[in-house]
PDB file of C-alpha atoms in Angstrom:
ATOM      1  CA  MET A  30      74.878  63.972  94.886  1.00  0.00           C
ATOM      2  CA  ILE A  31      71.255  64.999  95.542  1.00  0.00           C
ATOM      3  CA  GLY A  32      70.709  68.736  95.067  1.00  0.00           C
ATOM      4  CA  THR A  33      70.236  71.530  97.595  1.00  0.00           C
ATOM      5  CA  PRO A  34      67.054  73.283  96.460  1.00  0.00           C
ATOM      6  CA  LEU A  35      66.638  75.893  99.221  1.00  0.00           C
ATOM      7  CA  HIS A  36      67.746  79.512  99.321  1.00  0.00           C
ATOM      8  CA  GLY A  37      66.651  82.853 100.702  1.00  0.00           C
ATOM      9  CA  VAL A  38      64.107  83.298 103.487  1.00  0.00           C
ATOM     10  CA  ILE A  39      62.918  79.950 104.834  1.00  0.00           C
ATOM     11  CA  ALA A  40      59.860  80.707 106.964  1.00  0.00           C
ATOM     12  CA  TYR A  41      58.839  78.666 110.023  1.00  0.00           C
ATOM     13  CA  PRO A  42      55.114  78.632 110.848  1.00  0.00           C
ATOM     14  CA  VAL A  43      53.730  77.997 114.308  1.00  0.00           C
ATOM     15  CA  THR A  44      51.361  75.076 114.833  1.00  0.00           C
ATOM     16  CA  PRO A  45      48.015  76.593 115.858  1.00  0.00           C
ATOM     17  CA  PHE A  46      45.843  74.858 118.441  1.00  0.00           C
ATOM     18  CA  HIS A  47      42.145  75.077 119.182  1.00  0.00           C
ATOM     19  CA  ASP A  48      41.067  76.687 122.441  1.00  0.00           C
ATOM     20  CA  PRO A  49      41.177  74.035 125.219  1.00  0.00           C
ATOM     21  CA  ALA A  50      37.594  74.981 126.114  1.00  0.00           C
ATOM     22  CA  ALA A  51      36.375  74.618 122.523  1.00  0.00           C
ATOM     23  CA  PRO A  52      34.850  71.413 121.101  1.00  0.00           C
ATOM     24  CA  LEU A  53      38.164  70.180 119.658  1.00  0.00           C
ATOM     25  CA  ALA A  54      39.858  70.827 123.026  1.00  0.00           C
ATOM     26  CA  GLY A  55      43.368  71.889 122.159  1.00  0.00           C
ATOM     27  CA  ALA A  56      43.889  69.796 119.020  1.00  0.00           C
ATOM     28  CA  PRO A  57      45.904  71.231 116.135  1.00  0.00           C
ATOM     29  CA  ASP A  58      43.822  73.819 114.292  1.00  0.00           C
ATOM     30  CA  LEU A  59      44.409  72.709 110.718  1.00  0.00           C
ATOM     31  CA  PRO A  60      42.280  75.343 108.928  1.00  0.00           C
ATOM     32  CA  THR A  61      44.210  78.101 110.711  1.00  0.00           C
ATOM     33  CA  LEU A  62      47.480  76.366 109.811  1.00  0.00           C
ATOM     34  CA  ARG A  63      46.464  76.549 106.151  1.00  0.00           C
ATOM     35  CA  ARG A  64      45.764  80.260 106.503  1.00  0.00           C
ATOM     36  CA  LEU A  65      49.115  80.937 108.164  1.00  0.00           C
ATOM     37  CA  ILE A  66      50.969  79.065 105.438  1.00  0.00           C
ATOM     38  CA  ASP A  67      49.078  80.912 102.711  1.00  0.00           C
ATOM     39  CA  ASP A  68      50.097  84.158 104.399  1.00  0.00           C
ATOM     40  CA  LEU A  69      53.776  83.122 104.403  1.00  0.00           C
ATOM     41  CA  VAL A  70      53.782  82.078 100.746  1.00  0.00           C
ATOM     42  CA  ASP A  71      51.777  85.104  99.604  1.00  0.00           C
ATOM     43  CA  SER A  72      54.109  87.479 101.470  1.00  0.00           C
ATOM     44  CA  GLY A  73      57.183  86.206  99.636  1.00  0.00           C
ATOM     45  CA  ALA A  74      58.771  83.447 101.720  1.00  0.00           C
ATOM     46  CA  GLN A  75      61.087  81.457  99.469  1.00  0.00           C
ATOM     47  CA  ALA A  76      60.477  78.214 101.364  1.00  0.00           C
ATOM     48  CA  VAL A  77      58.213  77.034 104.207  1.00  0.00           C
ATOM     49  CA  ALA A  78      59.442  74.856 107.063  1.00  0.00           C
ATOM     50  CA  PRO A  79      56.692  73.302 109.213  1.00  0.00           C
ATOM     51  CA  LEU A  80      57.274  71.249 112.354  1.00  0.00           C
ATOM     52  CA  GLY A  81      60.451  72.845 113.609  1.00  0.00           C
ATOM     53  CA  SER A  82      61.017  74.223 117.090  1.00  0.00           C
ATOM     54  CA  THR A  83      58.678  77.102 116.246  1.00  0.00           C
ATOM     55  CA  GLY A  84      55.995  74.579 115.303  1.00  0.00           C
ATOM     56  CA  GLU A  85      56.104  72.877 118.726  1.00  0.00           C
ATOM     57  CA  ALA A  86      56.745  69.534 117.033  1.00  0.00           C
ATOM     58  CA  ALA A  87      58.152  68.095 120.257  1.00  0.00           C
ATOM     59  CA  TYR A  88      54.727  68.442 121.907  1.00  0.00           C
ATOM     60  CA  LEU A  89      52.672  66.675 119.225  1.00  0.00           C
ATOM     61  CA  THR A  90      51.486  63.074 119.308  1.00  0.00           C
ATOM     62  CA  ASP A  91      52.530  60.943 116.338  1.00  0.00           C
ATOM     63  CA  ALA A  92      49.023  61.195 114.847  1.00  0.00           C
ATOM     64  CA  GLU A  93      48.996  64.972 115.314  1.00  0.00           C
ATOM     65  CA  TRP A  94      52.433  65.259 113.750  1.00  0.00           C
ATOM     66  CA  ASP A  95      51.232  63.324 110.706  1.00  0.00           C
ATOM     67  CA  SER A  96      48.130  65.485 110.290  1.00  0.00           C
ATOM     68  CA  VAL A  97      50.096  68.741 110.616  1.00  0.00           C
ATOM     69  CA  CYS A  98      52.703  67.495 108.135  1.00  0.00           C
ATOM     70  CA  GLU A  99      50.115  66.453 105.549  1.00  0.00           C
ATOM     71  CA  THR A 100      48.088  69.647 105.967  1.00  0.00           C
ATOM     72  CA  ALA A 101      51.108  71.939 105.772  1.00  0.00           C
ATOM     73  CA  LEU A 102      52.503  70.338 102.638  1.00  0.00           C
ATOM     74  CA  ASP A 103      49.097  70.315 100.991  1.00  0.00           C
ATOM     75  CA  ALA A 104      48.656  73.988 101.873  1.00  0.00           C
ATOM     76  CA  VAL A 105      51.980  74.900 100.272  1.00  0.00           C
ATOM     77  CA  GLY A 106      50.911  72.929  97.223  1.00  0.00           C
ATOM     78  CA  GLY A 107      54.319  73.051  95.561  1.00  0.00           C
ATOM     79  CA  ARG A 108      54.295  76.854  95.284  1.00  0.00           C
ATOM     80  CA  VAL A 109      57.640  77.037  97.098  1.00  0.00           C
ATOM     81  CA  PRO A 110      60.062  74.390  98.395  1.00  0.00           C
ATOM     82  CA  THR A 111      59.392  72.838 101.793  1.00  0.00           C
ATOM     83  CA  LEU A 112      61.610  71.767 104.672  1.00  0.00           C
ATOM     84  CA  VAL A 113      59.957  69.479 107.241  1.00  0.00           C
ATOM     85  CA  GLY A 114      61.429  68.982 110.696  1.00  0.00           C
ATOM     86  CA  VAL A 115      61.332  65.256 111.444  1.00  0.00           C
ATOM     87  CA  GLY A 116      63.301  65.162 114.692  1.00  0.00           C
ATOM     88  CA  HIS A 117      62.416  62.697 117.445  1.00  0.00           C
ATOM     89  CA  VAL A 118      64.285  61.032 120.306  1.00  0.00           C
ATOM     90  CA  SER A 119      64.276  57.658 118.520  1.00  0.00           C
ATOM     91  CA  THR A 120      65.833  56.838 115.171  1.00  0.00           C
ATOM     92  CA  SER A 121      62.884  54.656 114.150  1.00  0.00           C
ATOM     93  CA  GLU A 122      60.311  57.421 114.667  1.00  0.00           C
ATOM     94  CA  THR A 123      62.532  60.028 113.019  1.00  0.00           C
ATOM     95  CA  ALA A 124      62.869  57.720 110.005  1.00  0.00           C
ATOM     96  CA  ARG A 125      59.109  57.108 109.946  1.00  0.00           C
ATOM     97  CA  ARG A 126      58.440  60.842 109.965  1.00  0.00           C
ATOM     98  CA  ALA A 127      60.943  61.337 107.156  1.00  0.00           C
ATOM     99  CA  ARG A 128      59.072  58.775 105.054  1.00  0.00           C
ATOM    100  CA  VAL A 129      55.735  60.457 105.813  1.00  0.00           C
ATOM    101  CA  ALA A 130      57.105  63.872 104.852  1.00  0.00           C
ATOM    102  CA  ALA A 131      58.623  62.552 101.621  1.00  0.00           C
ATOM    103  CA  ARG A 132      55.402  60.725 100.728  1.00  0.00           C
ATOM    104  CA  HIS A 133      53.427  63.961 101.056  1.00  0.00           C
ATOM    105  CA  GLY A 134      55.857  65.874  98.857  1.00  0.00           C
ATOM    106  CA  ALA A 135      58.425  67.476 101.153  1.00  0.00           C
ATOM    107  CA  THR A 136      61.317  68.962  99.215  1.00  0.00           C
ATOM    108  CA  THR A 137      63.722  68.144 102.010  1.00  0.00           C
ATOM    109  CA  VAL A 138      63.718  67.109 105.679  1.00  0.00           C
ATOM    110  CA  MET A 139      65.590  68.477 108.665  1.00  0.00           C
ATOM    111  CA  VAL A 140      67.152  66.189 111.284  1.00  0.00           C
ATOM    112  CA  LEU A 141      68.543  66.916 114.746  1.00  0.00           C
ATOM    113  CA  PRO A 142      70.938  64.644 116.588  1.00  0.00           C
ATOM    114  CA  ALA A 143      68.592  62.566 118.741  1.00  0.00           C
ATOM    115  CA  ALA A 144      68.154  64.323 122.078  1.00  0.00           C
ATOM    116  CA  TYR A 145      68.128  62.941 125.657  1.00  0.00           C
ATOM    117  CA  TRP A 146      71.196  60.670 125.869  1.00  0.00           C
ATOM    118  CA  ARG A 147      74.245  62.255 124.320  1.00  0.00           C
ATOM    119  CA  LEU A 148      75.182  60.135 121.307  1.00  0.00           C
ATOM    120  CA  THR A 149      78.608  58.778 120.490  1.00  0.00           C
ATOM    121  CA  ARG A 150      80.109  59.650 117.130  1.00  0.00           C
ATOM    122  CA  GLN A 151      79.153  56.226 115.774  1.00  0.00           C
ATOM    123  CA  GLU A 152      75.590  56.516 117.079  1.00  0.00           C
ATOM    124  CA  THR A 153      75.222  59.977 115.574  1.00  0.00           C
ATOM    125  CA  GLU A 154      76.348  58.763 112.164  1.00  0.00           C
ATOM    126  CA  ARG A 155      74.057  55.726 112.311  1.00  0.00           C
ATOM    127  CA  HIS A 156      71.102  57.961 113.272  1.00  0.00           C
ATOM    128  CA  PHE A 157      71.589  60.369 110.375  1.00  0.00           C
ATOM    129  CA  ALA A 158      72.373  57.613 107.893  1.00  0.00           C
ATOM    130  CA  SER A 159      69.229  55.655 108.834  1.00  0.00           C
ATOM    131  CA  VAL A 160      66.977  58.687 108.518  1.00  0.00           C
ATOM    132  CA  ALA A 161      68.585  59.820 105.261  1.00  0.00           C
ATOM    133  CA  ASP A 162      68.095  56.366 103.780  1.00  0.00           C
ATOM    134  CA  ALA A 163      64.442  56.344 104.852  1.00  0.00           C
ATOM    135  CA  ALA A 164      63.772  59.834 103.505  1.00  0.00           C
ATOM    136  CA  GLY A 165      65.130  59.464  99.992  1.00  0.00           C
ATOM    137  CA  VAL A 166      65.098  63.273  99.644  1.00  0.00           C
ATOM    138  CA  PRO A 167      67.788  65.826 100.523  1.00  0.00           C
ATOM    139  CA  VAL A 168      68.497  66.019 104.253  1.00  0.00           C
ATOM    140  CA  MET A 169      69.421  69.084 106.273  1.00  0.00           C
ATOM    141  CA  LEU A 170      71.464  68.445 109.407  1.00  0.00           C
ATOM    142  CA  TYR A 171      70.212  70.761 112.144  1.00  0.00           C
ATOM    143  CA  ASN A 172      72.897  71.784 114.607  1.00  0.00           C
ATOM    144  CA  ASN A 173      71.045  73.442 117.475  1.00  0.00           C
ATOM    145  CA  PRO A 174      72.843  72.890 120.791  1.00  0.00           C
ATOM    146  CA  ALA A 175      70.164  74.813 122.708  1.00  0.00           C
ATOM    147  CA  THR A 176      67.445  72.245 121.975  1.00  0.00           C
ATOM    148  CA  SER A 177      69.329  69.032 121.224  1.00  0.00           C
ATOM    149  CA  GLY A 178      72.035  69.284 123.874  1.00  0.00           C
ATOM    150  CA  THR A 179      74.593  68.324 121.222  1.00  0.00           C
ATOM    151  CA  ASP A 180      76.931  70.725 119.443  1.00  0.00           C
ATOM    152  CA  LEU A 181      78.395  69.130 116.334  1.00  0.00           C
ATOM    153  CA  THR A 182      81.662  70.737 115.237  1.00  0.00           C
ATOM    154  CA  PRO A 183      82.251  71.734 111.607  1.00  0.00           C
ATOM    155  CA  ALA A 184      84.668  68.816 111.288  1.00  0.00           C
ATOM    156  CA  GLU A 185      82.052  66.353 112.547  1.00  0.00           C
ATOM    157  CA  ILE A 186      79.382  67.813 110.272  1.00  0.00           C
ATOM    158  CA  VAL A 187      81.593  67.622 107.194  1.00  0.00           C
ATOM    159  CA  SER A 188      82.534  64.044 108.064  1.00  0.00           C
ATOM    160  CA  LEU A 189      78.849  63.083 108.195  1.00  0.00           C
ATOM    161  CA  GLY A 190      78.205  64.823 104.875  1.00  0.00           C
ATOM    162  CA  ALA A 191      81.055  62.908 103.244  1.00  0.00           C
ATOM    163  CA  ARG A 192      79.577  59.580 104.334  1.00  0.00           C
ATOM    164  CA  ILE A 193      75.857  60.195 103.742  1.00  0.00           C
ATOM    165  CA  GLU A 194      75.047  60.936 100.122  1.00  0.00           C
ATOM    166  CA  ASN A 195      71.827  62.908 100.548  1.00  0.00           C
ATOM    167  CA  LEU A 196      72.968  64.874 103.597  1.00  0.00           C
ATOM    168  CA  THR A 197      73.701  68.005 101.595  1.00  0.00           C
ATOM    169  CA  MET A 198      72.599  70.883 103.842  1.00  0.00           C
ATOM    170  CA  VAL A 199      73.371  72.209 107.305  1.00  0.00           C
ATOM    171  CA  LYS A 200      71.290  74.545 109.440  1.00  0.00           C
ATOM    172  CA  GLU A 201      73.802  76.056 111.832  1.00  0.00           C
ATOM    173  CA  SER A 202      72.144  77.553 114.923  1.00  0.00           C
ATOM    174  CA  SER A 203      75.016  77.691 117.379  1.00  0.00           C
ATOM    175  CA  GLY A 204      75.401  81.428 116.802  1.00  0.00           C
ATOM    176  CA  HIS A 205      79.082  81.115 115.818  1.00  0.00           C
ATOM    177  CA  VAL A 206      79.443  83.010 112.532  1.00  0.00           C
ATOM    178  CA  GLU A 207      82.867  81.584 111.745  1.00  0.00           C
ATOM    179  CA  ARG A 208      81.374  78.115 111.367  1.00  0.00           C
ATOM    180  CA  PHE A 209      79.614  78.961 108.097  1.00  0.00           C
ATOM    181  CA  ARG A 210      82.844  79.576 106.255  1.00  0.00           C
ATOM    182  CA  GLU A 211      84.593  76.673 107.986  1.00  0.00           C
ATOM    183  CA  ILE A 212      81.912  74.190 106.911  1.00  0.00           C
ATOM    184  CA  LEU A 213      81.994  75.506 103.348  1.00  0.00           C
ATOM    185  CA  ASP A 214      85.787  75.353 103.194  1.00  0.00           C
ATOM    186  CA  ARG A 215      86.124  71.927 104.815  1.00  0.00           C
ATOM    187  CA  SER A 216      83.482  70.431 102.523  1.00  0.00           C
ATOM    188  CA  ASP A 217      84.839  72.104  99.370  1.00  0.00           C
ATOM    189  CA  GLY A 218      81.365  73.521  98.837  1.00  0.00           C
ATOM    190  CA  THR A 219      79.590  70.149  98.797  1.00  0.00           C
ATOM    191  CA  LEU A 220      77.539  71.169 101.838  1.00  0.00           C
ATOM    192  CA  THR A 221      75.213  74.163 101.658  1.00  0.00           C
ATOM    193  CA  VAL A 222      74.880  76.092 104.910  1.00  0.00           C
ATOM    194  CA  TYR A 223      71.866  77.948 106.311  1.00  0.00           C
ATOM    195  CA  ASN A 224      71.573  80.248 109.278  1.00  0.00           C
ATOM    196  CA  GLY A 225      69.194  79.477 112.133  1.00  0.00           C
ATOM    197  CA  SER A 226      70.286  82.200 114.569  1.00  0.00           C
ATOM    198  CA  ASN A 227      68.162  85.327 114.050  1.00  0.00           C
ATOM    199  CA  PRO A 228      70.480  87.969 115.544  1.00  0.00           C
ATOM    200  CA  ILE A 229      73.378  87.057 113.230  1.00  0.00           C
ATOM    201  CA  ALA A 230      71.271  86.828 110.068  1.00  0.00           C
ATOM    202  CA  LEU A 231      73.230  89.339 108.025  1.00  0.00           C
ATOM    203  CA  GLU A 232      76.652  88.236 109.258  1.00  0.00           C
ATOM    204  CA  ALA A 233      75.769  84.660 108.306  1.00  0.00           C
ATOM    205  CA  LEU A 234      74.666  85.610 104.803  1.00  0.00           C
ATOM    206  CA  ARG A 235      77.891  87.545 104.321  1.00  0.00           C
ATOM    207  CA  ALA A 236      79.838  84.510 105.546  1.00  0.00           C
ATOM    208  CA  GLY A 237      78.320  82.300 102.865  1.00  0.00           C
ATOM    209  CA  ALA A 238      74.953  81.112 104.211  1.00  0.00           C
ATOM    210  CA  ALA A 239      72.563  80.334 101.351  1.00  0.00           C
ATOM    211  CA  GLY A 240      69.484  81.198 103.363  1.00  0.00           C
ATOM    212  CA  TRP A 241      67.983  82.305 106.641  1.00  0.00           C
ATOM    213  CA  CYS A 242      65.717  79.910 108.543  1.00  0.00           C
ATOM    214  CA  THR A 243      63.466  82.111 110.669  1.00  0.00           C
ATOM    215  CA  ALA A 244      60.093  82.443 112.385  1.00  0.00           C
ATOM    216  CA  ALA A 245      60.132  86.230 111.933  1.00  0.00           C
ATOM    217  CA  PRO A 246      58.093  86.205 108.666  1.00  0.00           C
ATOM    218  CA  GLY A 247      55.078  85.100 110.702  1.00  0.00           C
ATOM    219  CA  LEU A 248      55.026  88.598 112.216  1.00  0.00           C
ATOM    220  CA  VAL A 249      57.013  90.878 109.896  1.00  0.00           C
ATOM    221  CA  PRO A 250      57.192  89.126 106.503  1.00  0.00           C
ATOM    222  CA  GLY A 251      58.550  92.186 104.752  1.00  0.00           C
ATOM    223  CA  GLY A 252      61.544  92.498 107.067  1.00  0.00           C
ATOM    224  CA  PRO A 253      63.475  89.296 106.348  1.00  0.00           C
ATOM    225  CA  ARG A 254      62.562  89.514 102.669  1.00  0.00           C
ATOM    226  CA  THR A 255      63.835  93.099 102.396  1.00  0.00           C
ATOM    227  CA  LEU A 256      67.042  92.262 104.249  1.00  0.00           C
ATOM    228  CA  TYR A 257      67.751  89.280 101.997  1.00  0.00           C
ATOM    229  CA  GLU A 258      67.003  91.254  98.831  1.00  0.00           C
ATOM    230  CA  ALA A 259      69.302  94.078  99.933  1.00  0.00           C
ATOM    231  CA  HIS A 260      72.055  91.577 100.687  1.00  0.00           C
ATOM    232  CA  THR A 261      71.760  89.793  97.330  1.00  0.00           C
ATOM    233  CA  ALA A 262      71.720  93.149  95.527  1.00  0.00           C
ATOM    234  CA  GLY A 263      74.952  94.137  97.259  1.00  0.00           C
ATOM    235  CA  ASP A 264      73.278  97.111  98.953  1.00  0.00           C
ATOM    236  CA  ILE A 265      75.331  97.003 102.140  1.00  0.00           C
ATOM    237  CA  GLY A 266      73.924 100.171 103.650  1.00  0.00           C
ATOM    238  CA  ARG A 267      70.311  99.134 103.093  1.00  0.00           C
ATOM    239  CA  ALA A 268      70.924  95.660 104.515  1.00  0.00           C
ATOM    240  CA  ASP A 269      72.594  97.098 107.617  1.00  0.00           C
ATOM    241  CA  ALA A 270      69.732  99.556 108.131  1.00  0.00           C
ATOM    242  CA  VAL A 271      67.042  96.882 107.850  1.00  0.00           C
ATOM    243  CA  LEU A 272      68.840  94.601 110.274  1.00  0.00           C
ATOM    244  CA  ALA A 273      69.153  97.450 112.768  1.00  0.00           C
ATOM    245  CA  GLU A 274      65.392  97.939 112.575  1.00  0.00           C
ATOM    246  CA  LEU A 275      64.661  94.239 112.967  1.00  0.00           C
ATOM    247  CA  LEU A 276      67.150  93.367 115.703  1.00  0.00           C
ATOM    248  CA  PRO A 277      65.025  94.305 118.746  1.00  0.00           C
ATOM    249  CA  LEU A 278      62.205  92.043 117.553  1.00  0.00           C
ATOM    250  CA  LEU A 279      64.568  89.252 116.453  1.00  0.00           C
ATOM    251  CA  ARG A 280      66.208  89.231 119.875  1.00  0.00           C
ATOM    252  CA  PHE A 281      62.847  89.390 121.641  1.00  0.00           C
ATOM    253  CA  ILE A 282      61.314  86.374 119.911  1.00  0.00           C
ATOM    254  CA  VAL A 283      64.440  84.286 120.519  1.00  0.00           C
ATOM    255  CA  ASP A 284      64.781  85.326 124.169  1.00  0.00           C
ATOM    256  CA  ARG A 285      61.097  84.728 124.988  1.00  0.00           C
ATOM    257  CA  GLY A 286      60.826  81.499 123.003  1.00  0.00           C
ATOM    258  CA  LEU A 287      59.643  81.383 119.404  1.00  0.00           C
ATOM    259  CA  PRO A 288      56.244  79.649 119.841  1.00  0.00           C
ATOM    260  CA  ARG A 289      55.256  81.917 122.731  1.00  0.00           C
ATOM    261  CA  ALA A 290      56.388  85.134 121.082  1.00  0.00           C
ATOM    262  CA  VAL A 291      55.093  84.465 117.575  1.00  0.00           C
ATOM    263  CA  LYS A 292      51.683  83.290 118.792  1.00  0.00           C
ATOM    264  CA  ASN A 293      51.377  86.318 121.036  1.00  0.00           C
ATOM    265  CA  GLY A 294      52.354  88.553 118.133  1.00  0.00           C
ATOM    266  CA  LEU A 295      49.819  86.936 115.817  1.00  0.00           C
ATOM    267  CA  GLU A 296      47.134  87.632 118.408  1.00  0.00           C
ATOM    268  CA  LEU A 297      48.192  91.295 118.538  1.00  0.00           C
ATOM    269  CA  LEU A 298      48.082  91.473 114.736  1.00  0.00           C
ATOM    270  CA  GLY A 299      44.541  90.095 114.605  1.00  0.00           C
ATOM    271  CA  ARG A 300      45.560  86.698 113.216  1.00  0.00           C
ATOM    272  CA  PRO A 301      45.193  84.435 116.279  1.00  0.00           C
ATOM    273  CA  ALA A 302      46.737  80.960 116.266  1.00  0.00           C
ATOM    274  CA  GLY A 303      45.859  79.821 119.768  1.00  0.00           C
ATOM    275  CA  ALA A 304      48.071  79.526 122.812  1.00  0.00           C
ATOM    276  CA  PRO A 305      51.263  77.469 122.973  1.00  0.00           C
ATOM    277  CA  ARG A 306      50.794  73.921 124.202  1.00  0.00           C
ATOM    278  CA  PRO A 307      51.787  73.118 127.803  1.00  0.00           C
ATOM    279  CA  PRO A 308      54.330  73.030 129.273  1.00  0.00           C
ATOM    280  CA  LEU A 309      54.758  76.307 127.359  1.00  0.00           C
ATOM    281  CA  ALA A 310      52.594  79.212 128.488  1.00  0.00           C
ATOM    282  CA  PRO A 311      51.604  82.518 126.880  1.00  0.00           C
ATOM    283  CA  LEU A 312      53.711  85.607 127.465  1.00  0.00           C
ATOM    284  CA  THR A 313      53.070  87.833 130.474  1.00  0.00           C
ATOM    285  CA  GLY A 314      51.411  91.246 130.312  1.00  0.00           C
ATOM    286  CA  ASP A 315      54.701  93.161 130.382  1.00  0.00           C
ATOM    287  CA  ASP A 316      56.099  91.113 127.527  1.00  0.00           C
ATOM    288  CA  THR A 317      52.887  91.556 125.563  1.00  0.00           C
ATOM    289  CA  GLU A 318      53.157  95.324 125.915  1.00  0.00           C
ATOM    290  CA  LEU A 319      56.774  95.275 124.779  1.00  0.00           C
ATOM    291  CA  LEU A 320      55.955  93.063 121.806  1.00  0.00           C
ATOM    292  CA  ALA A 321      53.091  95.360 120.809  1.00  0.00           C
ATOM    293  CA  SER A 322      55.508  98.288 120.837  1.00  0.00           C
ATOM    294  CA  LEU A 323      58.063  96.415 118.731  1.00  0.00           C
ATOM    295  CA  LEU A 324      55.436  95.431 116.161  1.00  0.00           C
ATOM    296  CA  LYS A 325      54.154  99.000 115.995  1.00  0.00           C
ATOM    297  CA  ASP A 326      57.672 100.195 115.188  1.00  0.00           C
ATOM    298  CA  LEU A 327      57.904  97.601 112.412  1.00  0.00           C
ATOM    299  CA  ALA A 328      54.432  98.204 110.957  1.00  0.00           C
ATOM    300  CA  PRO A 329      55.814  98.857 107.428  1.00  0.00           C
ATOM    301  CA  TYR A 330      57.098  95.261 107.383  1.00  0.00           C
ATOM    302  CA  THR A 331      53.938  93.523 108.667  1.00  0.00           C
TER     303      THR A 331
END
């Protein structure tokens, strides 16, 4: 069994882009990516996860994906573990990305069920097994029905984990808290489970999640860290109070879309990372005003 080296707050950076009118015309802004990752590590993130949904990986060309992956992992420089999202609609490209991530030092890779056509059970297993074999590092299965269109049940997830040696982790983003305990129980603890649904962060940790995968540290790094520390210290009242403070922002960034909301927030905080890439568009004026108010309320955590 290959280990499960992640715990705590796993921070998801956006992928910054140059201004479309600038000389590099909307290409990934790699120097700014380095700065954002330094900020996440320096502020106490316990792992960094580039190229997830927050990182707009679905909108990158293969060459752009490779450059962002290499830059992000080099920027982390082994200071904390890394989790690289390698999802793609084809198994061959997902496997290629897994090899690239592993070659550049990724601690682990995260894999969605291939989107577009809904896969059969056999196709799903073959997809994960092929990517896991190509990666050669621990693999996190990412169950996110909202983006993949597929909702894997705890029974299906545990079955995949039993058959694929280095599939040792699950990021559960369905929002169903009861699934954390069910996956742990069904797998006899051989699978480690992580939460990917911001609003249920504390419930998930209390149900056995080993960590919280979140884009929130990009805007309020002290919030998720403080919540996790209060939880691990057994300070129930403090953890509940921090979550109550964070919830309006956590709900906002999920409802408005993570790349849009986080990039808008970074602009408000004086740390611009460019606009989201089309078809995504920046937030409207009303949403910007609301986000500014939420960030002002959470200033002690920024």
